[in-house]
XYZ file of C-alpha atoms in Angstrom:
761
model
C -75.471 -33.814 -76.683
C -78.273 -33.618 -79.271
C -81.512 -31.666 -78.979
C -84.446 -33.867 -77.944
C -86.749 -32.270 -80.514
C -84.727 -31.566 -83.673
C -81.866 -34.030 -82.916
C -79.223 -31.476 -83.901
C -76.232 -30.706 -81.610
C -77.500 -28.682 -78.650
C -74.400 -26.459 -78.540
C -73.404 -24.016 -75.821
C -76.854 -22.394 -75.631
C -78.534 -25.645 -74.552
C -81.661 -25.599 -72.382
C -82.908 -28.302 -69.993
C -86.596 -28.902 -69.345
C -88.649 -31.722 -67.853
C -90.780 -33.488 -70.467
C -92.398 -36.933 -70.684
C -91.253 -37.832 -67.175
C -87.565 -36.960 -67.420
C -85.114 -34.108 -68.066
C -84.698 -33.293 -71.779
C -82.025 -31.176 -73.505
C -83.009 -28.641 -76.176
C -80.829 -26.569 -78.491
C -83.010 -23.432 -78.233
C -86.185 -21.994 -76.764
C -88.022 -22.655 -80.027
C -87.489 -26.427 -79.936
C -88.392 -26.461 -76.249
C -91.678 -24.640 -76.897
C -92.583 -26.887 -79.839
C -91.895 -30.044 -77.844
C -94.083 -28.882 -74.971
C -96.822 -27.830 -77.406
C -96.771 -31.304 -79.007
C -96.961 -33.095 -75.657
C -99.554 -30.705 -74.184
C -101.693 -31.256 -77.258
C -101.774 -34.994 -76.567
C -99.349 -35.970 -79.332
C -96.487 -37.261 -77.191
C -96.515 -40.502 -79.223
C -94.810 -38.496 -81.951
C -91.444 -38.857 -80.196
C -91.889 -42.591 -79.662
C -92.762 -43.090 -83.335
C -89.843 -40.951 -84.442
C -87.357 -43.020 -82.469
C -88.384 -46.302 -84.110
C -86.205 -47.887 -86.770
C -88.682 -47.147 -89.521
C -88.255 -43.918 -91.476
C -89.996 -40.891 -89.984
C -93.368 -40.315 -91.682
C -93.641 -37.023 -93.527
C -96.235 -35.657 -91.145
C -93.964 -36.337 -88.147
C -90.986 -34.280 -89.346
C -89.983 -31.481 -86.959
C -91.971 -28.381 -87.809
C -90.460 -25.159 -89.055
C -91.663 -23.188 -86.056
C -90.735 -19.575 -85.438
C -91.398 -19.040 -81.743
C -89.880 -19.013 -78.296
C -91.335 -19.999 -74.955
C -94.889 -18.703 -74.787
C -94.819 -16.964 -78.161
C -95.621 -18.102 -81.695
C -96.339 -16.828 -85.176
C -99.327 -18.625 -86.726
C -100.607 -19.022 -90.281
C -104.373 -18.453 -90.263
C -106.528 -20.723 -92.414
C -110.170 -20.661 -93.624
C -110.077 -16.870 -93.653
C -112.413 -15.286 -96.197
C -112.484 -11.567 -95.358
C -111.386 -8.876 -92.940
C -114.278 -9.715 -90.619
C -112.829 -13.205 -90.164
C -109.529 -11.684 -89.081
C -111.285 -9.378 -86.624
C -113.149 -12.320 -85.128
C -109.946 -14.401 -84.902
C -108.211 -11.580 -83.047
C -111.089 -11.292 -80.560
C -111.199 -15.063 -79.994
C -107.447 -15.218 -79.397
C -107.484 -12.293 -76.984
C -110.392 -13.806 -75.059
C -108.669 -17.197 -74.683
C -107.580 -17.941 -71.074
C -103.856 -17.480 -70.587
C -103.272 -15.457 -73.761
C -101.382 -12.279 -72.887
C -101.341 -10.676 -76.325
C -102.675 -11.503 -79.772
C -102.165 -9.367 -82.871
C -103.379 -10.310 -86.346
C -101.559 -9.251 -89.507
C -104.516 -8.356 -91.736
C -102.530 -8.476 -94.968
C -100.437 -11.620 -94.555
C -103.152 -13.599 -92.678
C -100.811 -14.334 -89.787
C -101.148 -13.896 -86.032
C -98.543 -13.258 -83.355
C -99.630 -14.789 -80.046
C -98.035 -14.574 -76.605
C -99.340 -16.739 -73.772
C -98.594 -17.779 -70.215
C -97.249 -21.362 -70.354
C -98.529 -21.949 -66.827
C -102.121 -21.301 -67.895
C -102.390 -22.517 -71.478
C -100.489 -23.995 -74.405
C -100.230 -23.502 -78.136
C -102.496 -26.522 -78.676
C -105.261 -24.901 -76.617
C -104.836 -21.595 -78.421
C -105.287 -23.293 -81.797
C -108.196 -25.332 -80.420
C -109.978 -22.080 -79.521
C -109.788 -21.026 -83.178
C -110.995 -24.398 -84.410
C -113.985 -24.150 -82.087
C -115.282 -21.187 -84.095
C -114.505 -22.682 -87.497
C -110.973 -21.452 -88.254
C -107.614 -23.178 -88.146
C -103.987 -22.213 -87.603
C -100.551 -23.763 -87.985
C -97.118 -22.613 -86.778
C -95.567 -20.202 -89.260
C -93.001 -21.474 -91.737
C -91.981 -19.820 -94.998
C -92.676 -22.926 -97.089
C -95.898 -23.674 -95.252
C -97.064 -20.090 -95.828
C -96.331 -20.305 -99.553
C -98.184 -23.612 -99.808
C -101.199 -22.187 -97.948
C -101.279 -19.104 -100.172
C -101.078 -21.213 -103.331
C -103.802 -23.560 -102.076
C -106.020 -20.594 -101.271
C -105.417 -19.066 -104.700
C -106.262 -22.297 -106.567
C -109.452 -22.835 -104.564
C -110.540 -19.238 -105.133
C -109.981 -19.612 -108.886
C -112.096 -22.777 -108.989
C -114.909 -21.070 -107.087
C -114.733 -18.109 -109.443
C -114.803 -20.428 -112.486
C -117.840 -22.346 -111.225
C -119.690 -19.099 -110.510
C -118.806 -17.650 -113.927
C -119.824 -20.838 -115.759
C -123.066 -21.057 -113.794
C -123.899 -17.396 -114.406
C -123.382 -17.764 -118.166
C -125.479 -20.923 -118.380
C -128.321 -19.547 -116.268
C -128.346 -16.365 -118.355
C -128.771 -18.547 -121.453
C -131.841 -20.174 -119.904
C -133.265 -16.842 -118.725
C -132.709 -15.121 -122.084
C -135.659 -16.760 -123.935
C -138.099 -15.583 -121.251
C -136.795 -12.014 -121.534
C -137.013 -12.038 -125.351
C -140.228 -13.984 -125.840
C -142.172 -12.196 -123.129
C -145.602 -13.841 -122.840
C -145.159 -15.967 -125.984
C -143.081 -18.621 -124.157
C -145.218 -21.632 -123.233
C -145.712 -22.495 -119.561
C -144.084 -25.889 -120.059
C -140.971 -24.376 -121.673
C -140.738 -21.705 -119.003
C -140.939 -24.344 -116.268
C -138.192 -26.409 -117.933
C -135.971 -23.329 -118.052
C -136.657 -22.681 -114.388
C -135.727 -26.202 -113.320
C -132.584 -26.124 -115.445
C -131.614 -22.804 -113.855
C -132.224 -24.218 -110.357
C -130.020 -27.266 -111.050
C -127.169 -25.096 -112.391
C -127.450 -22.487 -109.615
C -127.297 -25.129 -106.881
C -123.542 -25.946 -107.267
C -122.836 -22.209 -107.535
C -124.479 -21.748 -104.157
C -123.090 -24.910 -102.512
C -119.494 -24.791 -103.800
C -118.670 -21.322 -105.106
C -120.516 -19.444 -102.366
C -119.339 -21.658 -99.533
C -116.956 -18.967 -98.107
C -119.902 -16.610 -97.561
C -122.013 -19.179 -95.740
C -119.062 -20.549 -93.740
C -118.160 -17.015 -92.712
C -121.723 -16.249 -91.664
C -121.854 -19.470 -89.633
C -118.614 -18.553 -87.852
C -120.012 -15.109 -87.101
C -123.089 -16.787 -85.651
C -120.911 -19.037 -83.489
C -118.995 -15.990 -82.358
C -122.269 -14.189 -81.573
C -121.300 -11.296 -83.805
C -122.830 -9.758 -86.907
C -120.038 -9.440 -89.471
C -119.546 -8.661 -93.127
C -120.472 -12.151 -94.324
C -123.915 -12.282 -92.726
C -125.691 -9.802 -95.065
C -124.240 -11.474 -98.159
C -125.153 -14.982 -96.996
C -128.694 -13.915 -96.108
C -129.146 -12.223 -99.482
C -127.936 -15.234 -101.466
C -129.848 -17.785 -99.399
C -133.043 -15.739 -99.326
C -133.005 -15.180 -103.072
C -132.374 -18.854 -103.826
C -135.056 -20.128 -101.437
C -137.645 -17.718 -102.861
C -136.767 -18.703 -106.443
C -136.744 -22.414 -105.631
C -140.227 -22.113 -104.017
C -141.487 -20.313 -107.087
C -140.087 -23.100 -109.278
C -141.631 -25.910 -107.216
C -145.053 -24.247 -106.992
C -144.981 -22.859 -110.516
C -146.021 -19.387 -109.306
C -144.090 -16.177 -108.809
C -140.845 -14.828 -110.229
C -137.423 -16.520 -110.192
C -134.056 -14.778 -110.043
C -131.559 -17.577 -110.540
C -129.724 -15.459 -113.099
C -129.373 -12.620 -110.583
C -128.160 -14.996 -107.870
C -125.512 -16.582 -110.108
C -124.311 -13.237 -111.432
C -124.336 -11.844 -107.892
C -122.128 -14.723 -106.715
C -119.743 -14.218 -109.629
C -119.365 -10.474 -109.000
C -118.842 -10.963 -105.265
C -116.231 -13.674 -105.802
C -114.473 -11.644 -108.497
C -114.179 -8.667 -106.136
C -112.916 -10.926 -103.363
C -110.349 -12.560 -105.648
C -109.074 -9.136 -106.705
C -108.846 -8.179 -103.024
C -106.898 -11.349 -102.248
C -104.486 -10.753 -105.134
C -103.825 -7.196 -103.943
C -103.290 -8.448 -100.406
C -100.780 -11.086 -101.537
C -98.846 -8.521 -103.573
C -98.647 -6.192 -100.587
C -97.554 -8.982 -98.253
C -94.936 -10.250 -100.726
C -93.272 -6.829 -100.751
C -92.492 -7.233 -97.040
C -91.966 -10.983 -97.006
C -88.754 -10.851 -99.042
C -87.086 -10.719 -95.658
C -89.558 -12.793 -93.619
C -89.435 -15.708 -96.073
C -85.662 -16.023 -95.714
C -84.414 -17.742 -92.565
C -80.779 -17.641 -91.362
C -79.089 -21.009 -90.878
C -79.577 -22.365 -87.372
C -77.141 -25.268 -87.833
C -74.099 -22.998 -87.540
C -72.366 -21.895 -84.355
C -70.151 -18.945 -83.556
C -66.589 -19.655 -84.697
C -67.554 -21.917 -87.613
C -66.078 -21.099 -91.026
C -68.069 -21.178 -94.229
C -67.208 -20.551 -97.860
C -69.859 -18.479 -99.610
C -69.840 -18.658 -103.408
C -70.845 -15.760 -105.683
C -74.630 -15.412 -105.890
C -75.262 -17.118 -102.535
C -76.702 -15.520 -99.448
C -74.540 -15.360 -96.331
C -76.074 -17.947 -93.951
C -75.059 -16.089 -90.777
C -73.491 -12.874 -89.529
C -69.729 -13.046 -89.622
C -66.326 -11.573 -90.466
C -64.484 -12.110 -93.756
C -61.278 -14.076 -93.272
C -60.334 -14.680 -96.890
C -61.136 -13.345 -100.339
C -62.221 -10.028 -101.843
C -65.729 -9.397 -103.151
C -68.728 -7.130 -102.674
C -72.106 -7.701 -101.056
C -75.652 -6.584 -101.772
C -77.159 -5.622 -98.386
C -80.217 -3.815 -99.752
C -82.566 -6.402 -98.257
C -81.389 -5.441 -94.774
C -80.172 -1.870 -94.976
C -81.851 -0.202 -97.938
C -78.408 0.589 -99.388
C -78.765 -0.039 -103.135
C -75.010 0.111 -103.861
C -72.808 -2.959 -103.573
C -70.454 -2.747 -100.566
C -66.822 -3.916 -100.855
C -65.884 -6.833 -98.586
C -62.350 -7.950 -97.712
C -60.565 -9.548 -94.773
C -61.779 -8.059 -91.483
C -65.053 -6.680 -92.853
C -68.354 -7.710 -91.318
C -71.039 -9.457 -93.405
C -74.710 -9.890 -92.605
C -76.899 -12.970 -92.888
C -79.316 -12.573 -95.773
C -77.080 -10.298 -97.859
C -75.770 -11.641 -101.182
C -72.143 -12.265 -102.158
C -71.819 -10.826 -105.668
C -68.426 -11.531 -107.265
C -65.819 -13.799 -105.661
C -65.895 -16.617 -103.081
C -65.433 -15.463 -99.488
C -64.332 -17.395 -96.407
C -66.386 -16.163 -93.459
C -66.008 -16.789 -89.732
C -69.454 -16.931 -88.118
C -70.097 -14.534 -85.225
C -73.894 -14.908 -84.903
C -76.240 -17.496 -86.395
C -79.923 -18.389 -86.479
C -82.201 -16.295 -84.287
C -79.271 -14.154 -83.076
C -78.497 -12.650 -86.500
C -79.387 -9.133 -87.467
C -81.688 -10.453 -90.219
C -83.655 -12.519 -87.690
C -83.984 -9.523 -85.364
C -85.253 -7.366 -88.232
C -87.740 -10.079 -89.224
C -89.099 -10.256 -85.662
C -89.551 -6.489 -85.521
C -91.190 -6.495 -88.962
C -93.632 -9.164 -87.766
C -94.468 -6.983 -84.783
C -95.142 -4.063 -87.082
C -97.372 -6.139 -89.336
C -99.541 -7.159 -86.395
C -100.122 -3.630 -85.086
C -102.717 -1.185 -86.395
C -103.236 2.573 -86.052
C -106.167 3.996 -84.115
C -107.689 5.092 -87.416
C -107.957 1.454 -88.496
C -109.521 0.436 -85.191
C -112.093 3.206 -85.658
C -112.860 1.923 -89.169
C -113.501 -1.559 -87.761
C -116.016 -0.142 -85.291
C -117.741 1.847 -88.048
C -117.879 -1.265 -90.246
C -119.464 -3.310 -87.454
C -122.066 -0.601 -86.821
C -122.799 -0.300 -90.544
C -123.440 -4.044 -90.767
C -126.112 -3.806 -88.096
C -127.709 -0.824 -89.838
C -127.776 -2.758 -93.123
C -129.556 -5.749 -91.569
C -132.217 -3.573 -89.950
C -132.683 -1.533 -93.144
C -132.996 -4.663 -95.302
C -135.619 -6.168 -93.007
C -137.603 -2.922 -92.901
C -137.412 -2.349 -96.677
C -138.485 -5.910 -97.441
C -141.556 -5.649 -95.209
C -142.469 -2.163 -96.390
C -142.344 -2.936 -100.093
C -143.438 -6.542 -99.734
C -140.569 -7.531 -102.017
C -137.833 -9.867 -100.816
C -135.568 -8.769 -103.669
C -135.391 -5.230 -102.345
C -134.140 -6.690 -99.043
C -131.568 -8.723 -100.987
C -130.409 -5.604 -102.836
C -129.975 -3.723 -99.538
C -127.985 -6.599 -98.036
C -125.670 -6.833 -101.022
C -125.312 -3.193 -102.071
C -123.692 -1.799 -98.959
C -120.026 -2.619 -98.559
C -118.617 -2.432 -95.025
C -115.708 -4.557 -96.247
C -114.407 -1.580 -98.261
C -113.651 0.101 -94.942
C -111.641 -2.911 -93.835
C -109.753 -2.970 -97.150
C -108.740 0.682 -97.110
C -105.854 0.496 -94.623
C -104.085 -2.909 -94.271
C -102.841 -3.028 -97.867
C -101.562 0.550 -97.736
C -99.777 0.145 -94.407
C -98.140 -3.113 -95.466
C -96.884 -1.449 -98.651
C -95.641 1.520 -96.633
C -93.742 -0.757 -94.236
C -92.139 -2.578 -97.184
C -91.210 0.693 -98.910
C -89.683 2.053 -95.692
C -87.667 -1.142 -95.175
C -86.362 -0.840 -98.734
C -85.081 2.619 -97.797
C -83.376 1.404 -94.613
C -86.134 2.283 -92.115
C -87.704 -0.713 -90.370
C -91.114 0.284 -88.976
C -91.637 -1.846 -85.864
C -95.181 -0.601 -85.146
C -97.603 0.248 -87.943
C -99.319 2.647 -85.538
C -96.215 4.855 -85.939
C -97.462 6.067 -89.330
C -100.120 8.248 -87.705
C -97.535 10.044 -85.551
C -94.959 10.242 -88.362
C -97.499 12.072 -90.477
C -97.948 14.794 -87.833
C -94.382 15.325 -86.550
C -93.600 18.968 -85.705
C -90.341 18.589 -83.738
C -87.377 16.217 -83.916
C -85.034 15.732 -80.940
C -81.674 14.239 -81.978
C -78.938 12.664 -79.876
C -75.336 13.486 -80.844
C -72.922 10.626 -80.181
C -73.637 7.642 -82.401
C -76.525 9.404 -84.126
C -75.219 12.524 -85.841
C -71.650 11.362 -85.204
C -69.851 8.021 -85.201
C -67.708 8.142 -82.011
C -64.158 7.136 -82.955
C -61.029 6.970 -80.744
C -57.917 8.870 -81.797
C -55.195 7.881 -79.290
C -54.792 5.672 -76.193
C -52.088 3.796 -74.333
C -51.889 0.129 -75.260
C -51.950 -1.345 -71.725
C -54.822 0.735 -70.530
C -56.582 0.135 -73.835
C -57.001 -3.505 -72.820
C -58.636 -2.468 -69.556
C -60.895 0.006 -71.363
C -61.876 -2.582 -73.949
C -62.750 -5.104 -71.247
C -64.991 -2.627 -69.425
C -66.691 -1.493 -72.626
C -67.086 -4.953 -74.208
C -70.719 -5.566 -73.102
C -71.868 -2.221 -74.545
C -72.882 -1.461 -78.147
C -72.646 2.324 -77.802
C -70.375 3.957 -80.448
C -67.962 5.071 -77.708
C -67.680 1.442 -76.597
C -66.940 0.339 -80.163
C -64.121 2.913 -80.237
C -62.275 0.733 -77.692
C -63.343 -2.717 -78.909
C -62.907 -4.536 -82.220
C -64.110 -7.558 -84.167
C -61.211 -9.698 -83.021
C -63.236 -11.372 -80.304
C -63.777 -11.042 -76.573
C -61.228 -9.472 -74.276
C -59.005 -11.880 -72.343
C -59.623 -9.776 -69.243
C -62.739 -10.728 -67.304
C -64.908 -8.059 -65.697
C -66.660 -8.861 -62.445
C -69.843 -7.101 -61.317
C -70.110 -4.716 -64.291
C -72.526 -1.792 -63.828
C -73.699 0.702 -66.435
C -74.461 4.266 -65.324
C -76.424 5.775 -68.243
C -74.968 9.087 -69.362
C -71.908 8.700 -67.096
C -69.914 5.515 -67.727
C -69.238 1.914 -66.729
C -67.820 0.466 -63.515
C -66.421 -3.019 -62.970
C -63.816 -5.070 -61.141
C -60.821 -6.562 -63.002
C -58.373 -8.794 -61.103
C -59.814 -7.536 -57.823
C -59.394 -3.882 -58.736
C -62.348 -1.477 -59.067
C -62.199 0.495 -62.311
C -64.328 3.107 -64.018
C -64.471 4.432 -67.562
C -66.584 7.430 -68.455
C -66.830 11.192 -68.156
C -64.711 13.400 -65.910
C -67.097 13.689 -62.966
C -67.838 9.958 -62.968
C -64.138 9.032 -62.768
C -63.202 11.807 -60.316
C -65.570 10.188 -57.806
C -63.025 7.380 -57.260
C -59.757 8.885 -58.595
C -59.882 12.398 -57.167
C -59.408 15.620 -59.204
C -58.356 15.018 -62.813
C -56.129 17.621 -64.490
C -55.523 15.718 -67.733
C -57.199 16.834 -70.941
C -59.719 14.533 -72.571
C -63.405 13.646 -72.740
C -63.266 9.985 -71.666
C -61.211 8.768 -68.717
C -60.129 5.446 -67.197
C -59.667 5.492 -63.440
C -58.992 3.205 -60.504
C -59.323 3.826 -56.777
C -57.205 6.890 -56.076
C -55.559 7.245 -59.500
C -56.136 8.194 -63.112
C -54.992 5.440 -65.482
C -55.631 7.036 -68.876
C -57.270 9.997 -70.584
C -58.727 9.657 -74.060
C -59.686 12.301 -76.564
C -62.406 10.894 -78.781
C -63.108 12.544 -82.085
C -66.710 12.461 -83.284
C -66.721 12.794 -87.076
C -70.101 13.674 -88.523
C -72.005 11.059 -90.431
C -71.887 11.865 -94.165
C -75.600 12.643 -94.376
C -75.996 14.517 -91.071
C -76.196 17.925 -92.763
C -78.671 16.583 -95.320
C -80.899 15.304 -92.511
C -81.027 18.708 -90.813
C -81.642 20.521 -94.111
C -84.467 18.186 -95.136
C -86.183 18.425 -91.757
C -86.081 22.228 -91.920
C -87.424 22.100 -95.485
C -90.464 20.264 -94.060
C -90.974 22.995 -91.414
C -89.935 20.623 -88.632
C -88.111 22.145 -85.645
C -84.791 20.417 -84.830
C -83.438 20.064 -81.269
C -79.930 18.702 -80.491
C -79.919 17.016 -77.060
C -76.628 15.487 -75.904
C -74.934 14.336 -72.732
C -71.605 15.576 -74.090
C -69.701 18.701 -73.037
C -71.821 21.806 -73.833
C -68.906 23.467 -75.620
C -68.551 20.475 -77.959
C -72.315 20.361 -78.548
C -72.403 24.087 -79.353
C -69.679 23.739 -82.007
C -71.586 20.893 -83.686
C -74.919 22.748 -83.498
C -73.444 25.853 -85.138
C -71.809 23.745 -87.818
C -75.113 22.100 -88.733
C -77.222 25.217 -88.296
C -79.232 23.848 -85.347
C -80.627 26.717 -83.274
C -82.027 24.668 -80.375
C -79.386 22.645 -78.518
C -78.417 21.530 -75.020
C -75.362 19.734 -73.650
C -74.545 17.792 -70.471
C -78.073 16.351 -70.509
C -78.960 13.349 -68.392
C -81.497 10.783 -69.636
C -84.059 12.417 -67.322
C -83.330 15.857 -68.797
C -83.942 14.532 -72.324
C -87.150 12.928 -71.135
C -88.294 16.225 -69.576
C -87.472 18.142 -72.774
C -89.770 15.913 -74.827
C -92.485 16.112 -72.166
C -92.365 19.949 -72.252
C -92.677 19.997 -76.031
C -95.630 17.605 -75.901
C -97.302 19.772 -73.245
C -97.155 22.617 -75.786
C -99.105 20.497 -78.262
C -96.093 19.490 -80.341
C -95.751 16.040 -81.937
C -92.200 14.927 -81.129
C -89.945 12.423 -82.872
C -86.699 11.350 -81.188
C -83.622 9.902 -82.898
C -81.168 8.093 -80.610
C -79.000 5.038 -80.286
C -77.770 4.354 -76.766
C -78.976 2.736 -73.577
C -79.344 6.211 -72.080
C -81.753 7.113 -74.900
C -84.236 4.367 -74.004
C -86.448 6.489 -71.658
C -86.755 9.377 -74.112
C -87.421 7.031 -77.038
C -90.274 5.496 -75.064
C -91.644 8.955 -74.160
C -91.653 10.332 -77.728
C -94.721 10.290 -79.960
C -92.595 8.391 -82.480
C -88.977 7.304 -82.163
C -86.062 6.283 -84.373
C -83.152 4.095 -83.223
C -79.894 3.482 -85.056
C -79.510 -0.137 -86.169
C -76.046 -0.328 -84.593
C -77.274 1.063 -81.276
C -78.259 -0.620 -78.042
C -80.838 -3.444 -78.157
C -82.974 -1.654 -75.558
C -83.089 1.450 -77.760
C -84.240 -0.616 -80.746
C -86.934 -2.369 -78.694
C -88.243 0.995 -77.495
C -88.191 2.575 -80.957
C -91.009 2.710 -83.496
C -88.544 2.806 -86.404
C -85.063 1.242 -86.596
C -82.605 2.636 -89.153
C -81.186 -0.647 -90.373
C -78.701 0.869 -92.781
C -77.414 3.745 -90.609
C -78.772 6.166 -93.260
C -80.007 9.335 -91.599
C -81.661 10.161 -94.931
C -84.099 7.350 -94.109
C -85.744 9.615 -91.503
C -87.249 12.218 -93.877
C -88.037 9.418 -96.334
C -90.024 7.636 -93.607
C -91.865 10.877 -92.827
C -92.810 11.311 -96.495
C -93.938 7.687 -96.800
C -96.127 8.007 -93.711
C -97.766 11.175 -95.027
C -98.456 9.565 -98.408
C -99.758 6.360 -96.799
C -102.114 8.105 -94.406
C -103.463 10.311 -97.229
C -104.294 7.186 -99.213
C -105.854 5.485 -96.176
C -108.076 8.493 -95.492
C -109.120 8.790 -99.129
C -110.062 5.096 -99.100
C -112.150 5.593 -95.971
C -113.806 8.658 -97.505
C -114.743 6.762 -100.669
C -116.077 3.763 -98.759
C -118.238 5.955 -96.508
C -119.470 8.089 -99.427
C -120.374 5.012 -101.491
C -122.308 3.403 -98.662
C -124.094 6.656 -97.841
C -125.202 6.977 -101.481
C -126.070 3.352 -102.279
C -128.069 2.482 -99.165
C -130.994 4.905 -99.864
C -131.134 3.768 -103.514
C -131.430 0.131 -102.472
C -134.028 0.886 -99.773
C -136.185 2.797 -102.291
C -136.049 -0.133 -104.714
C -134.223 1.876 -107.386
C -131.574 -0.823 -107.840
C -131.933 -4.597 -107.912
C -129.649 -7.364 -106.615
C -127.687 -7.443 -109.861
C -126.879 -3.748 -109.840
C -126.203 -3.925 -106.093
C -123.598 -6.652 -106.548
C -121.996 -4.757 -109.406
C -121.817 -1.600 -107.282
C -120.366 -3.431 -104.287
C -117.728 -5.135 -106.406
C -116.840 -1.888 -108.139
C -116.529 -0.136 -104.779
C -114.117 -2.759 -103.465
C -112.031 -2.604 -106.640
C -111.877 1.203 -106.466
C -110.705 1.022 -102.850
C -108.020 -1.527 -103.790
C -106.855 0.507 -106.775
C -106.632 3.535 -104.512
C -104.644 1.485 -101.970
C -102.238 0.513 -104.758
C -101.418 4.111 -105.702
C -97.683 4.968 -105.618
C -96.349 5.989 -102.225
C -93.438 7.866 -103.769
C -90.338 7.077 -105.743
C -89.539 3.405 -105.182
C -86.137 2.124 -104.100
C -84.840 -0.171 -106.880
C -84.407 -3.729 -105.672
C -81.612 -5.745 -107.187
C -82.483 -9.006 -108.876
C -80.404 -10.829 -106.316
C -82.719 -9.761 -103.497
C -85.931 -10.792 -105.168
C -84.929 -14.311 -106.052
C -84.019 -17.097 -103.687
C -81.036 -19.322 -104.287
C -81.272 -23.033 -103.773
C -77.551 -23.579 -103.358
C -76.043 -23.749 -99.895
C -72.627 -22.490 -98.796
C -69.900 -25.048 -98.147
C -68.744 -25.586 -94.579
C -65.184 -25.990 -93.400
């Protein structure tokens, strides 16, 4: 059966929902949410039009919509500055039924979660339109088109302002040179010519400032656009009155030059923002194929991206996985090896059997976590927003007071223009976006940008053993019991579980009523028989005393079925991780649920002085709590389901990319490439990023503290004020673009998109 919305085969993951008076079938939650959003918005005729014999109009094609039920990623439009983004975030959060709304300040996107019983996507977007903004569901192509449209419009505005400023300066020049020798008639002609040329500069080029101020007025908030709009409008009205009456001074040249400088600074800001966003969007702009299903076979030619996660069934080649793992070396791929959606086949054709496609792929999961990170902000950034809002109010009061005191409207204009609250808003988003992109390139996916503050201050690191420092690999087991063990362990992604399972597919044995006991083992019923696999005490509870040697056991009621001795080889870079943490004066703690004797041997081998074995999840949680009570800033590195509570408790947490989903969702950083070396690299990046953010804040505050008194005292005019404000913004952006450290080299294959598609068989 086909999906009602996209008309593709619904597949095994089909969903049924009532829509337009009857039950409809959807292939996924995304299509279901889009269909309901279309109907709730009053556009149900779309489906009737689509089903007619005539070709579907372009505007009625199914949208590229990245969302599930009650959640969507939106492209924000008509945004002119950081204040707009702040206002959008407040409007979204205040909308009835919206549970969460986070705005990505660099990419101009918003992630919105709502209660479908109270509101809909159409109402959420309508709330933005009511205050002068717009939004559309996120799609990679739609985002690129919006960015290009914004860039072209900004260039045209900048050109008009530059042309107008040059022309008006030409008309003003004779008056400056001639002094009192210029006749009154000639001077009046020059004034009228300047007014006519300045008018389109104000109406077209300066429209973003006035539109932004109007939106701030609608939102009942004084923002960054209001002082600029008041300064431009006040100066033009005063000059126009002087022209009409033939008395007083005119400053059309100052207004035009002011507009040009402001727009130039804003264009430079926008260019820096796009560059920062592009560094992270290499991954977000690539979408895994959703038309494939598990079990399908595809042939991927050299130079093509793998369209889904899968297993190689034929051919020998290598793959570039740097986009996903940070590993810059090509990895050999042959029959039986796993491949990841989004990685690039480099040499020879490969036949791949699909295991996960579309939203279920690892690339899609990473993209969702990266989006979450982009929409979160540290407390330092929130504080800067509050300071910027307060500074705007101070500027307005100071401008009004200075204008009245001196009796000169141009002093008020200079005060309005000179101060630059927007520099505060610029100081952090660009840096944090670059830091997230740099960390991802090194194999560390930051899922919350607020993690950078804690990463900068880490004093202690608590590390799990199995699956984190070690891999967890089985050495010997009986073949019959191995099938039972594999069936019990099949739902788990813990390294010990993978020691019993393989990539060959699901076990033929079905487990009824499976239960996971974190830190102990798994229980389930197979063919009516209760079985347990786990540690000695867990299995002795149903089998009785166990005399066999081993560290993992398989037991049934009243009997031991098998004993396994699992070897835990160290990860290649485990020693390097410990050494680098110690070199940074960070205390290392090894916390494991394994046998204390085994943990002690590993701790001595790695030179870890603080270690504990036989720890339950609660004991790990209590360890972190004790360290935090001593004023320590604690990072935790783990991978399993039993690590979830301690990961959530830590100040900042790392999860292995191959670990349990719950661990990854609780973690602030996911190690996508299994590289433990990514941990100290992430710490260094965070320290560098936060230093740059603080230096940007310091400059912005120092500039505003210095320039405001000069403008109030009338020591600088509007021209100089605009030049100073533009220079301040550019300095902040240049500071935000400073190197964060040695960059990970990206291969050409990861920075270019291929238009060819793999062949299906």
